[in-house]
Amino acid sequence: MNRTRHTDPELTHRLSRRGMLGVAAGATAAALLGGAATPAGAATGTASAAAGRGRPVLPPGRLGIQLYSLRDKVSTLGFAPVFAELKKYGYDEVEFAGYTQGSAGPITLAQLKRLARNNGLNPIGSHVGYYSSDPNAYTFAQNLDKVLDDAQALGLKHIGTASGPFRYGSTVDAWKRAAEEFNTYGAAARARGMKFYQHNHSEEFSFATDNPKVRLYDVLLAETDPKLVYLEMDIFWAYSGQFRFSKRPDGTPAPFEPLDYVLRQPDRYPLFHVKDGVSDPGNQYGYRMTDVGDGDIDYQRFISGVTRLRGHRLAHHWQAEHDNPTESFTFARRSSEHLHSLREKC
């Protein structure tokens, strides 16, 4: 069943997330939608009852959640109750989209770090804006040192952006210019023991306006230093990109498989967004977003395809996400249950 309430998920995601970013992010307008049943050990119970044999597809200690999905709960309850619920659901990690998110009451970075650790949650990364016309904005381009200071204070190993490299346009040279800036941010992050990463939407898989034979995502991969710039593949948006951009503007075929990008360069993808969708060719994005496990994206195939690579069982982090869940605690619980239930095929 589709539970998505908006008709333009990519645009809504970009605009609303932009408003959440930064230490001084304002209060959200999201309302509390109601409590979900939260039995302790729900994820563990589901995993043990799962049908099938073989080892779990999900590596131990590597399930996280993008807190943007729970912004309504953070804004009304605060981080502490949210983290306590996530612990019950079997989550190991959290990824931030701003460090206040309209939290119920003021909170410092030290308190936030302590709250996460007290609930057994590892703060694994955070999304920050790429650039802004405001010179005081909390973005990589405007306040790189502050962004890295805060990430370091939280003990993050990854710090990235969900903004596409469209700052200078959609030409090959425009993306080369953005890639050079990403290399700069990556070098600064690396100097502090962190990895800089970029999170995709579907538009990254479109074609350069000045050379429609060139896929922009390929420019990003080619022009960024693999030792400085990493990728967080949002799997939903990658498959949406496959739906939208498997033909060039002139109609000639240009198929691609998102998983193949990862298998060719697995070291470049330390993080993933695990987001599901129901196939809908009538939708401009090809899918309608839904809770993980309710859609048509084959996560047994995708996750096991990555974790079966030699040396990569524990090399990646899997963050559940839904841009606008009907009930965010229910989304978090059910997504964990589903992912813990998956087993490798014998």
mmCIF file of C-alpha atoms in Angstrom:
data_model
loop_
_atom_site.group_PDB
_atom_site.id
_atom_site.type_symbol
_atom_site.label_atom_id
_atom_site.label_comp_id
_atom_site.label_asym_id
_atom_site.label_seq_id
_atom_site.Cartn_x
_atom_site.Cartn_y
_atom_site.Cartn_z
ATOM 1 C CA MET A 1 0.000 0.000 0.000
ATOM 2 C CA ASN A 2 1.313 3.418 -0.843
ATOM 3 C CA ARG A 3 1.415 5.766 2.115
ATOM 4 C CA THR A 4 3.142 8.717 0.475
ATOM 5 C CA ARG A 5 1.268 11.994 0.785
ATOM 6 C CA HIS A 6 3.079 14.184 -1.729
ATOM 7 C CA THR A 7 3.163 14.157 -5.503
ATOM 8 C CA ASP A 8 6.672 15.490 -6.073
ATOM 9 C CA PRO A 9 8.860 13.570 -3.617
ATOM 10 C CA GLU A 10 12.240 14.623 -4.976
ATOM 11 C CA LEU A 11 11.465 18.339 -4.894
ATOM 12 C CA THR A 12 9.787 18.105 -1.503
ATOM 13 C CA HIS A 13 12.730 16.132 -0.122
ATOM 14 C CA ARG A 14 15.255 18.694 -1.329
ATOM 15 C CA LEU A 15 13.376 21.759 -0.148
ATOM 16 C CA SER A 16 12.300 20.422 3.226
ATOM 17 C CA ARG A 17 15.667 18.866 4.036
ATOM 18 C CA ARG A 18 17.402 22.122 3.183
ATOM 19 C CA GLY A 19 15.349 23.748 5.932
ATOM 20 C CA MET A 20 16.456 21.133 8.458
ATOM 21 C CA LEU A 21 20.209 21.470 7.985
ATOM 22 C CA GLY A 22 22.553 23.241 10.386
ATOM 23 C CA VAL A 23 23.152 23.437 14.079
ATOM 24 C CA ALA A 24 20.780 26.408 14.330
ATOM 25 C CA ALA A 25 17.969 24.773 12.334
ATOM 26 C CA GLY A 26 14.576 26.131 13.262
ATOM 27 C CA ALA A 27 11.615 24.207 14.589
ATOM 28 C CA THR A 28 9.861 22.003 12.070
ATOM 29 C CA ALA A 29 6.236 22.365 11.146
ATOM 30 C CA ALA A 30 5.657 18.623 11.268
ATOM 31 C CA ALA A 31 2.990 17.551 13.745
ATOM 32 C CA LEU A 32 3.108 14.465 15.938
ATOM 33 C CA LEU A 33 1.077 11.843 14.110
ATOM 34 C CA GLY A 34 0.441 9.477 16.973
ATOM 35 C CA GLY A 35 2.297 6.784 18.897
ATOM 36 C CA ALA A 36 3.260 3.435 17.467
ATOM 37 C CA ALA A 37 3.317 0.170 19.312
ATOM 38 C CA THR A 38 6.891 -0.326 20.461
ATOM 39 C CA PRO A 39 7.418 -3.770 21.969
ATOM 40 C CA ALA A 40 10.972 -4.255 23.196
ATOM 41 C CA GLY A 41 12.995 -6.588 20.995
ATOM 42 C CA ALA A 42 10.585 -6.286 18.078
ATOM 43 C CA ALA A 43 13.335 -6.442 15.486
ATOM 44 C CA THR A 44 15.038 -9.414 17.135
ATOM 45 C CA GLY A 45 11.798 -11.334 17.386
ATOM 46 C CA THR A 46 10.992 -10.829 13.743
ATOM 47 C CA ALA A 47 14.469 -11.880 12.660
ATOM 48 C CA SER A 48 14.295 -15.134 14.608
ATOM 49 C CA ALA A 49 10.874 -15.930 13.147
ATOM 50 C CA ALA A 50 11.874 -15.149 9.579
ATOM 51 C CA ALA A 51 11.354 -17.861 7.008
ATOM 52 C CA GLY A 52 14.283 -19.271 5.065
ATOM 53 C CA ARG A 53 17.822 -20.310 5.815
ATOM 54 C CA GLY A 54 21.210 -18.760 5.463
ATOM 55 C CA ARG A 55 22.979 -16.016 7.341
ATOM 56 C CA PRO A 56 21.293 -12.630 7.750
ATOM 57 C CA VAL A 57 21.714 -10.334 4.773
ATOM 58 C CA LEU A 58 22.133 -7.355 7.102
ATOM 59 C CA PRO A 59 25.592 -7.309 8.709
ATOM 60 C CA PRO A 60 25.625 -7.036 12.506
ATOM 61 C CA GLY A 61 25.975 -3.540 13.906
ATOM 62 C CA ARG A 62 25.417 -1.783 10.598
ATOM 63 C CA LEU A 63 21.725 -0.801 10.567
ATOM 64 C CA GLY A 64 21.131 2.911 10.905
ATOM 65 C CA ILE A 65 18.383 5.402 10.230
ATOM 66 C CA GLN A 66 18.391 8.870 8.722
ATOM 67 C CA LEU A 67 16.836 11.055 11.421
ATOM 68 C CA TYR A 68 15.163 13.218 8.790
ATOM 69 C CA SER A 69 12.569 10.418 8.693
ATOM 70 C CA LEU A 70 11.786 11.067 12.385
ATOM 71 C CA ARG A 71 11.836 14.864 12.360
ATOM 72 C CA ASP A 72 8.219 15.035 13.566
ATOM 73 C CA LYS A 73 9.062 12.984 16.651
ATOM 74 C CA VAL A 74 12.277 14.885 17.386
ATOM 75 C CA SER A 75 10.466 18.222 17.160
ATOM 76 C CA THR A 76 7.759 17.169 19.623
ATOM 77 C CA LEU A 77 9.420 14.624 21.919
ATOM 78 C CA GLY A 78 13.108 15.494 21.715
ATOM 79 C CA PHE A 79 16.067 13.304 20.839
ATOM 80 C CA ALA A 80 16.130 11.208 24.038
ATOM 81 C CA PRO A 81 12.743 9.455 23.566
ATOM 82 C CA VAL A 82 13.431 8.998 19.860
ATOM 83 C CA PHE A 83 16.801 7.368 20.509
ATOM 84 C CA ALA A 84 15.229 5.119 23.149
ATOM 85 C CA GLU A 85 12.666 3.906 20.604
ATOM 86 C CA LEU A 86 15.334 3.280 17.980
ATOM 87 C CA LYS A 87 17.263 1.175 20.470
ATOM 88 C CA LYS A 88 14.135 -0.953 21.018
ATOM 89 C CA TYR A 89 13.761 -1.446 17.269
ATOM 90 C CA GLY A 90 17.266 -2.828 16.877
ATOM 91 C CA TYR A 91 19.054 0.125 15.291
ATOM 92 C CA ASP A 92 22.802 0.480 15.683
ATOM 93 C CA GLU A 93 23.502 3.876 14.094
ATOM 94 C CA VAL A 94 21.986 7.269 13.342
ATOM 95 C CA GLU A 95 22.639 9.748 10.557
ATOM 96 C CA PHE A 96 21.813 13.381 11.221
ATOM 97 C CA ALA A 97 20.119 15.978 9.031
ATOM 98 C CA GLY A 98 20.848 18.901 11.317
ATOM 99 C CA TYR A 99 21.636 18.780 15.018
ATOM 100 C CA THR A 100 18.515 20.333 16.470
ATOM 101 C CA GLN A 101 15.713 19.489 14.006
ATOM 102 C CA GLY A 102 13.377 21.624 16.091
ATOM 103 C CA SER A 103 14.153 19.479 19.107
ATOM 104 C CA ALA A 104 11.874 19.845 22.103
ATOM 105 C CA GLY A 105 14.238 21.949 24.183
ATOM 106 C CA PRO A 106 17.821 23.151 23.610
ATOM 107 C CA ILE A 107 20.592 20.599 23.199
ATOM 108 C CA THR A 108 24.358 20.823 22.803
ATOM 109 C CA LEU A 109 26.517 18.668 20.575
ATOM 110 C CA ALA A 110 28.095 17.059 23.645
ATOM 111 C CA GLN A 111 24.649 16.184 25.005
ATOM 112 C CA LEU A 112 23.543 14.860 21.631
ATOM 113 C CA LYS A 113 26.607 12.633 21.356
ATOM 114 C CA ARG A 114 26.090 11.343 24.887
ATOM 115 C CA LEU A 115 22.385 10.632 24.299
ATOM 116 C CA ALA A 116 23.167 8.590 21.204
ATOM 117 C CA ARG A 117 25.899 6.587 22.890
ATOM 118 C CA ASN A 118 23.781 6.000 26.006
ATOM 119 C CA ASN A 119 21.215 4.344 23.765
ATOM 120 C CA GLY A 120 23.775 2.224 21.948
ATOM 121 C CA LEU A 121 23.574 4.320 18.776
ATOM 122 C CA ASN A 122 26.666 5.251 16.820
ATOM 123 C CA PRO A 123 26.451 8.690 15.131
ATOM 124 C CA ILE A 124 27.730 7.678 11.696
ATOM 125 C CA GLY A 125 27.250 10.773 9.528
ATOM 126 C CA SER A 126 25.347 13.966 8.807
ATOM 127 C CA HIS A 127 23.922 15.897 5.875
ATOM 128 C CA VAL A 128 24.912 19.546 5.466
ATOM 129 C CA GLY A 129 24.132 21.960 2.631
ATOM 130 C CA TYR A 130 26.622 22.334 -0.216
ATOM 131 C CA TYR A 131 26.386 26.096 -0.825
ATOM 132 C CA SER A 132 24.208 29.156 -0.293
ATOM 133 C CA SER A 133 23.958 32.771 -1.389
ATOM 134 C CA ASP A 134 24.100 33.691 2.312
ATOM 135 C CA PRO A 135 27.772 34.083 3.341
ATOM 136 C CA ASN A 136 26.867 33.063 6.896
ATOM 137 C CA ALA A 137 24.992 29.921 5.888
ATOM 138 C CA TYR A 138 25.859 26.605 7.508
ATOM 139 C CA THR A 139 27.183 24.960 4.343
ATOM 140 C CA PHE A 140 30.408 23.454 3.096
ATOM 141 C CA ALA A 141 31.044 26.352 0.733
ATOM 142 C CA GLN A 142 30.370 29.118 3.240
ATOM 143 C CA ASN A 143 31.468 27.651 6.587
ATOM 144 C CA LEU A 144 33.626 24.585 5.993
ATOM 145 C CA ASP A 145 35.592 24.845 9.234
ATOM 146 C CA LYS A 146 32.461 25.181 11.376
ATOM 147 C CA VAL A 147 30.832 22.211 9.633
ATOM 148 C CA LEU A 148 33.897 20.056 10.268
ATOM 149 C CA ASP A 149 34.293 21.330 13.847
ATOM 150 C CA ASP A 150 30.766 20.204 14.676
ATOM 151 C CA ALA A 151 31.154 16.844 12.961
ATOM 152 C CA GLN A 152 34.363 16.266 14.889
ATOM 153 C CA ALA A 153 32.690 17.214 18.171
ATOM 154 C CA LEU A 154 30.048 14.541 17.524
ATOM 155 C CA GLY A 155 32.684 11.965 16.663
ATOM 156 C CA LEU A 156 31.355 11.477 13.141
ATOM 157 C CA LYS A 157 33.371 9.379 10.724
ATOM 158 C CA HIS A 158 31.458 10.713 7.722
ATOM 159 C CA ILE A 159 30.212 14.205 6.869
ATOM 160 C CA GLY A 160 28.388 14.893 3.631
ATOM 161 C CA THR A 161 25.744 16.643 1.619
ATOM 162 C CA ALA A 162 22.460 15.646 0.025
ATOM 163 C CA SER A 163 22.818 18.508 -2.451
ATOM 164 C CA GLY A 164 23.518 17.605 -6.060
ATOM 165 C CA PRO A 165 26.586 19.040 -7.852
ATOM 166 C CA PHE A 166 24.389 21.445 -9.844
ATOM 167 C CA ARG A 167 25.862 24.640 -8.411
ATOM 168 C CA TYR A 168 27.268 25.769 -11.757
ATOM 169 C CA GLY A 169 24.768 24.060 -14.045
ATOM 170 C CA SER A 170 24.374 20.732 -15.826
ATOM 171 C CA THR A 171 27.236 20.837 -18.312
ATOM 172 C CA VAL A 172 30.324 18.642 -18.130
ATOM 173 C CA ASP A 173 32.516 21.604 -17.184
ATOM 174 C CA ALA A 174 30.012 22.715 -14.529
ATOM 175 C CA TRP A 175 30.223 19.327 -12.856
ATOM 176 C CA LYS A 176 33.999 19.276 -13.137
ATOM 177 C CA ARG A 177 34.025 22.584 -11.279
ATOM 178 C CA ALA A 178 31.725 21.235 -8.568
ATOM 179 C CA ALA A 179 33.819 18.066 -8.353
ATOM 180 C CA GLU A 180 36.907 20.157 -7.663
ATOM 181 C CA GLU A 181 35.113 21.817 -4.763
ATOM 182 C CA PHE A 182 34.086 18.407 -3.458
ATOM 183 C CA ASN A 183 37.747 17.362 -3.615
ATOM 184 C CA THR A 184 38.584 20.390 -1.463
ATOM 185 C CA TYR A 185 35.963 19.463 1.133
ATOM 186 C CA GLY A 186 37.134 15.861 1.033
ATOM 187 C CA ALA A 187 40.738 16.842 1.680
ATOM 188 C CA ALA A 188 39.702 19.001 4.629
ATOM 189 C CA ALA A 189 37.580 16.189 6.065
ATOM 190 C CA ARG A 190 40.320 13.635 5.558
ATOM 191 C CA ALA A 191 42.779 15.848 7.450
ATOM 192 C CA ARG A 192 40.468 15.451 10.462
ATOM 193 C CA GLY A 193 39.996 11.703 10.073
ATOM 194 C CA MET A 194 36.599 11.897 8.365
ATOM 195 C CA LYS A 195 35.182 11.014 4.950
ATOM 196 C CA PHE A 196 33.263 13.569 2.867
ATOM 197 C CA TYR A 197 30.348 12.082 0.903
ATOM 198 C CA GLN A 198 27.603 13.053 -1.525
ATOM 199 C CA HIS A 199 24.077 11.612 -1.432
ATOM 200 C CA ASN A 200 22.279 11.289 -4.758
ATOM 201 C CA HIS A 201 18.774 11.922 -5.959
ATOM 202 C CA SER A 202 17.584 10.763 -9.374
ATOM 203 C CA GLU A 203 18.726 13.866 -11.280
ATOM 204 C CA GLU A 204 22.390 12.951 -10.838
ATOM 205 C CA PHE A 205 21.803 10.179 -13.381
ATOM 206 C CA SER A 206 20.624 12.607 -16.069
ATOM 207 C CA PHE A 207 22.740 13.667 -19.025
ATOM 208 C CA ALA A 208 24.973 16.689 -19.542
ATOM 209 C CA THR A 209 23.145 19.459 -21.388
ATOM 210 C CA ASP A 210 26.177 20.156 -23.586
ATOM 211 C CA ASN A 211 26.957 16.493 -24.280
ATOM 212 C CA PRO A 212 23.890 14.250 -24.010
ATOM 213 C CA LYS A 213 26.040 11.140 -24.413
ATOM 214 C CA VAL A 214 27.582 11.791 -20.998
ATOM 215 C CA ARG A 215 25.805 10.840 -17.787
ATOM 216 C CA LEU A 216 26.457 13.451 -15.098
ATOM 217 C CA TYR A 217 26.956 10.861 -12.357
ATOM 218 C CA ASP A 218 29.836 9.438 -14.390
ATOM 219 C CA VAL A 219 31.418 12.896 -14.477
ATOM 220 C CA LEU A 220 31.203 13.092 -10.692
ATOM 221 C CA LEU A 221 32.852 9.703 -10.304
ATOM 222 C CA ALA A 222 35.594 10.470 -12.802
ATOM 223 C CA GLU A 223 36.440 13.974 -11.593
ATOM 224 C CA THR A 224 36.466 13.409 -7.837
ATOM 225 C CA ASP A 225 39.421 11.804 -6.097
ATOM 226 C CA PRO A 226 38.319 8.388 -4.769
ATOM 227 C CA LYS A 227 40.510 8.926 -1.712
ATOM 228 C CA LEU A 228 38.774 12.205 -0.899
ATOM 229 C CA VAL A 229 35.157 12.011 -2.098
ATOM 230 C CA TYR A 230 32.804 9.158 -1.253
ATOM 231 C CA LEU A 231 29.227 8.379 -2.215
ATOM 232 C CA GLU A 232 26.115 7.549 -0.240
ATOM 233 C CA MET A 233 23.857 5.820 -2.714
ATOM 234 C CA ASP A 234 20.203 6.484 -2.047
ATOM 235 C CA ILE A 235 18.975 3.241 -3.560
ATOM 236 C CA PHE A 236 15.401 4.426 -4.133
ATOM 237 C CA TRP A 237 16.530 7.509 -6.033
ATOM 238 C CA ALA A 238 19.094 5.488 -7.978
ATOM 239 C CA TYR A 239 16.359 3.173 -9.238
ATOM 240 C CA SER A 240 14.201 6.193 -9.949
ATOM 241 C CA GLY A 241 17.136 7.496 -11.995
ATOM 242 C CA GLN A 242 17.266 4.177 -13.816
ATOM 243 C CA PHE A 243 13.596 4.577 -14.703
ATOM 244 C CA ARG A 244 13.947 8.191 -15.806
ATOM 245 C CA PHE A 245 17.296 8.148 -17.570
ATOM 246 C CA SER A 246 17.738 4.779 -19.251
ATOM 247 C CA LYS A 247 17.409 6.614 -22.563
ATOM 248 C CA ARG A 248 19.366 9.613 -23.760
ATOM 249 C CA PRO A 249 17.500 12.777 -24.769
ATOM 250 C CA ASP A 250 17.527 11.585 -28.411
ATOM 251 C CA GLY A 251 15.821 8.334 -27.405
ATOM 252 C CA THR A 252 18.801 6.008 -27.802
ATOM 253 C CA PRO A 253 19.114 3.336 -25.079
ATOM 254 C CA ALA A 254 21.431 4.040 -22.144
ATOM 255 C CA PRO A 255 20.530 1.407 -19.545
ATOM 256 C CA PHE A 256 22.341 1.110 -16.246
ATOM 257 C CA GLU A 257 22.021 -0.904 -13.059
ATOM 258 C CA PRO A 258 22.570 0.978 -9.749
ATOM 259 C CA LEU A 259 24.105 -2.050 -8.069
ATOM 260 C CA ASP A 260 26.751 -2.262 -10.799
ATOM 261 C CA TYR A 261 28.070 1.178 -9.850
ATOM 262 C CA VAL A 262 28.712 -0.120 -6.344
ATOM 263 C CA LEU A 263 30.204 -3.440 -7.424
ATOM 264 C CA ARG A 264 32.684 -1.660 -9.699
ATOM 265 C CA GLN A 265 33.917 0.668 -6.933
ATOM 266 C CA PRO A 266 32.676 -0.700 -3.585
ATOM 267 C CA ASP A 267 35.212 1.286 -1.561
ATOM 268 C CA ARG A 268 33.587 4.532 -2.703
ATOM 269 C CA TYR A 269 30.231 3.672 -1.101
ATOM 270 C CA PRO A 270 30.609 3.490 2.694
ATOM 271 C CA LEU A 271 26.977 4.570 3.241
ATOM 272 C CA PHE A 272 23.612 3.695 1.711
ATOM 273 C CA HIS A 273 20.060 4.931 2.112
ATOM 274 C CA VAL A 274 17.657 2.008 2.245
ATOM 275 C CA LYS A 275 14.422 3.461 0.967
ATOM 276 C CA ASP A 276 11.648 1.494 -0.733
ATOM 277 C CA GLY A 277 9.131 2.194 -3.469
ATOM 278 C CA VAL A 278 6.218 0.581 -5.236
ATOM 279 C CA SER A 279 6.804 0.424 -8.985
ATOM 280 C CA ASP A 280 4.495 2.878 -10.765
ATOM 281 C CA PRO A 281 5.355 3.603 -14.427
ATOM 282 C CA GLY A 282 2.648 6.272 -14.426
ATOM 283 C CA ASN A 283 4.560 8.262 -11.822
ATOM 284 C CA GLN A 284 7.232 10.584 -13.195
ATOM 285 C CA TYR A 285 9.771 9.026 -10.811
ATOM 286 C CA GLY A 286 8.798 5.441 -11.601
ATOM 287 C CA TYR A 287 8.043 4.604 -7.963
ATOM 288 C CA ARG A 288 5.815 5.633 -5.074
ATOM 289 C CA MET A 289 7.782 5.816 -1.826
ATOM 290 C CA THR A 290 6.749 3.427 0.915
ATOM 291 C CA ASP A 291 8.068 1.768 4.070
ATOM 292 C CA VAL A 292 11.024 -0.582 3.626
ATOM 293 C CA GLY A 293 9.648 -4.024 2.844
ATOM 294 C CA ASP A 294 6.381 -2.781 1.345
ATOM 295 C CA GLY A 295 7.870 -1.930 -2.036
ATOM 296 C CA ASP A 296 9.438 -3.592 -5.057
ATOM 297 C CA ILE A 297 13.138 -2.898 -4.547
ATOM 298 C CA ASP A 298 14.899 -6.213 -3.940
ATOM 299 C CA TYR A 299 16.993 -5.514 -0.854
ATOM 300 C CA GLN A 300 17.894 -9.157 -0.355
ATOM 301 C CA ARG A 301 19.649 -8.996 -3.725
ATOM 302 C CA PHE A 302 21.133 -5.535 -3.326
ATOM 303 C CA ILE A 303 22.556 -5.770 0.188
ATOM 304 C CA SER A 304 23.869 -9.308 -0.210
ATOM 305 C CA GLY A 305 25.399 -8.334 -3.555
ATOM 306 C CA VAL A 306 27.527 -5.766 -1.735
ATOM 307 C CA THR A 307 28.276 -7.620 1.494
ATOM 308 C CA ARG A 308 29.336 -10.828 -0.287
ATOM 309 C CA LEU A 309 32.307 -9.015 -1.808
ATOM 310 C CA ARG A 310 35.538 -10.112 -0.177
ATOM 311 C CA GLY A 311 36.327 -7.827 2.745
ATOM 312 C CA HIS A 312 33.067 -5.887 2.489
ATOM 313 C CA ARG A 313 30.777 -7.651 4.943
ATOM 314 C CA LEU A 314 31.267 -4.911 7.545
ATOM 315 C CA ALA A 315 32.564 -2.137 5.299
ATOM 316 C CA HIS A 316 29.225 -0.411 4.655
ATOM 317 C CA HIS A 317 26.465 1.263 6.656
ATOM 318 C CA TRP A 318 22.780 0.873 5.772
ATOM 319 C CA GLN A 319 20.513 3.779 6.745
ATOM 320 C CA ALA A 320 16.735 3.271 6.547
ATOM 321 C CA GLU A 321 14.841 6.322 5.331
ATOM 322 C CA HIS A 322 11.418 7.534 4.206
ATOM 323 C CA ASP A 323 10.987 11.177 3.229
ATOM 324 C CA ASN A 324 7.419 11.447 4.536
ATOM 325 C CA PRO A 325 6.281 8.329 6.403
ATOM 326 C CA THR A 326 2.652 8.089 7.442
ATOM 327 C CA GLU A 327 3.729 7.289 11.015
ATOM 328 C CA SER A 328 7.442 7.644 11.559
ATOM 329 C CA PHE A 329 7.904 5.290 14.526
ATOM 330 C CA THR A 330 5.929 2.622 12.671
ATOM 331 C CA PHE A 331 8.146 3.146 9.631
ATOM 332 C CA ALA A 332 11.289 2.783 11.752
ATOM 333 C CA ARG A 333 10.071 -0.357 13.506
ATOM 334 C CA ARG A 334 8.771 -2.141 10.426
ATOM 335 C CA SER A 335 11.814 -1.255 8.334
ATOM 336 C CA SER A 336 14.132 -2.735 10.954
ATOM 337 C CA GLU A 337 11.993 -5.850 11.211
ATOM 338 C CA HIS A 338 12.058 -6.392 7.465
ATOM 339 C CA LEU A 339 15.779 -5.825 7.025
ATOM 340 C CA HIS A 340 16.651 -8.068 9.966
ATOM 341 C CA SER A 341 14.427 -10.817 8.509
ATOM 342 C CA LEU A 342 16.255 -11.024 5.169
ATOM 343 C CA ARG A 343 18.402 -14.109 4.648
ATOM 344 C CA GLU A 344 20.954 -14.915 2.004
ATOM 345 C CA LYS A 345 19.946 -17.501 -0.552
ATOM 346 C CA CYS A 346 21.679 -20.838 -0.128
#
